[in-house]
């Protein structure tokens, strides 16, 4: 897997890559979370992803997970934005990750009973739902001194579990398009960073990772 240089965060360079599927979620400049994001970018630039995901000394675990969750949302948003024209009701009538894995959408509030829907519809539901969580100051406080809720870790786990499904869909159904666009290094680097982060803090159940298990093992084995 190539692309571990300092260009990890330059997914927005060039017109094609800068298409975002949803509005970008900005972390306010000058805030402590912004400093944490800059720290993450600097360590990522060194190319050592295992080191880049570890909790910096003296930092709050919830805040570190929050900053990175926002960042992964932005990365996936941008990556999916590059292939939306190939992910249509016709090409992807169900949300799947290969023939063995199909996802039905439910958010527990607006849609309580899981519904079968196309991949673009599912991903729209999913990313809109994530965006609502990230914008909720009671869940993701951006101001210093406002505490994270007690259930923050379980909220973050649900978010990253669902974001993983977008990677899984892109890899299984659209990797040819990703290669045509010469975006595979970006996708691989972003996913590797995501998986190392998930592994570091045990955020996703192994069963949920099954659609990309072979890829995960391949990416992880290079960094043992």
XYZ file of N, CA and C in Angstrom, residues 9 27 33 36-37 40-41 44 52-56 61-75 134 140 160 163 193-194 197 201 203:
111
model
N -3.202 14.098 4.132
C -4.327 15.003 4.329
C -4.599 15.874 3.116
N -13.286 21.880 12.573
C -12.957 22.036 13.992
C -12.482 23.481 14.154
N -9.039 21.324 20.386
C -9.264 20.231 19.432
C -8.537 20.492 18.117
N -5.038 19.512 18.607
C -4.933 18.046 18.542
C -4.940 17.554 17.098
N -5.792 18.179 16.281
C -5.853 17.806 14.866
C -4.516 18.099 14.188
N -2.122 15.477 15.118
C -2.401 14.252 14.359
C -1.829 14.359 12.945
N -2.006 15.507 12.314
C -1.506 15.701 10.946
C 0.016 15.621 10.911
N 1.095 12.044 11.360
C 0.751 11.300 10.142
C 1.762 11.573 9.042
N 0.903 7.419 14.966
C 0.012 8.564 14.753
C -1.335 8.412 15.454
N -1.765 7.173 15.692
C -3.090 6.993 16.296
C -3.063 6.942 17.824
N -1.881 6.778 18.423
C -1.823 6.638 19.879
C -2.218 7.943 20.575
N -2.810 7.800 21.747
C -3.246 8.968 22.533
C -2.026 9.770 22.963
N -1.957 11.054 22.581
C -0.803 11.864 23.002
C -0.757 11.982 24.534
N -8.892 11.022 26.451
C -9.230 9.990 25.461
C -10.464 10.377 24.641
N -11.509 10.861 25.311
C -12.732 11.229 24.583
C -12.465 12.317 23.542
N -11.646 13.295 23.932
C -11.364 14.400 23.017
C -10.568 13.907 21.801
N -9.616 13.025 22.050
C -8.798 12.450 20.969
C -9.676 11.647 20.006
N -10.573 10.857 20.566
C -11.473 10.061 19.715
C -12.419 10.987 18.942
N -12.884 12.047 19.598
C -13.791 12.992 18.930
C -13.121 13.667 17.739
N -11.914 14.175 17.948
C -11.181 14.882 16.884
C -10.951 13.955 15.686
N -10.545 12.730 15.976
C -10.271 11.784 14.892
C -11.540 11.315 14.196
N -12.627 11.194 14.942
C -13.905 10.794 14.330
C -14.363 11.856 13.339
N -14.242 13.114 13.726
C -14.584 14.218 12.810
C -13.697 14.146 11.567
N -12.416 13.887 11.777
C -11.483 13.842 10.661
C -11.805 12.681 9.710
N -12.133 11.511 10.262
C -12.488 10.376 9.395
C -13.778 10.657 8.634
N -14.727 11.310 9.285
C -15.953 11.699 8.588
C -15.603 12.550 7.367
N -14.715 13.535 7.559
C -14.318 14.410 6.442
C -13.590 13.645 5.345
N -12.702 12.724 5.751
C -11.951 11.942 4.752
C -12.882 11.055 3.924
N -22.229 14.758 15.099
C -21.042 15.612 15.249
C -21.424 17.058 15.570
N -20.736 16.022 21.122
C -19.387 16.414 20.676
C -19.144 17.869 21.065
N -18.212 5.109 14.122
C -17.114 4.519 13.330
C -17.541 3.186 12.714
N -19.316 4.313 9.634
C -18.391 4.873 8.643
C -17.609 3.755 7.942
N -5.181 4.186 8.136
C -5.199 5.091 9.291
C -6.445 4.802 10.151
N -7.589 4.676 9.481
C -8.861 4.396 10.156
C -8.791 3.075 10.931
N -6.542 3.147 13.935
C -7.198 3.896 15.006
C -8.234 3.010 15.715
N -8.036 1.523 19.825
C -9.011 1.793 20.893
C -10.170 0.790 20.905
N -12.599 -0.147 18.797
C -13.859 0.562 18.564
C -14.893 -0.228 17.758
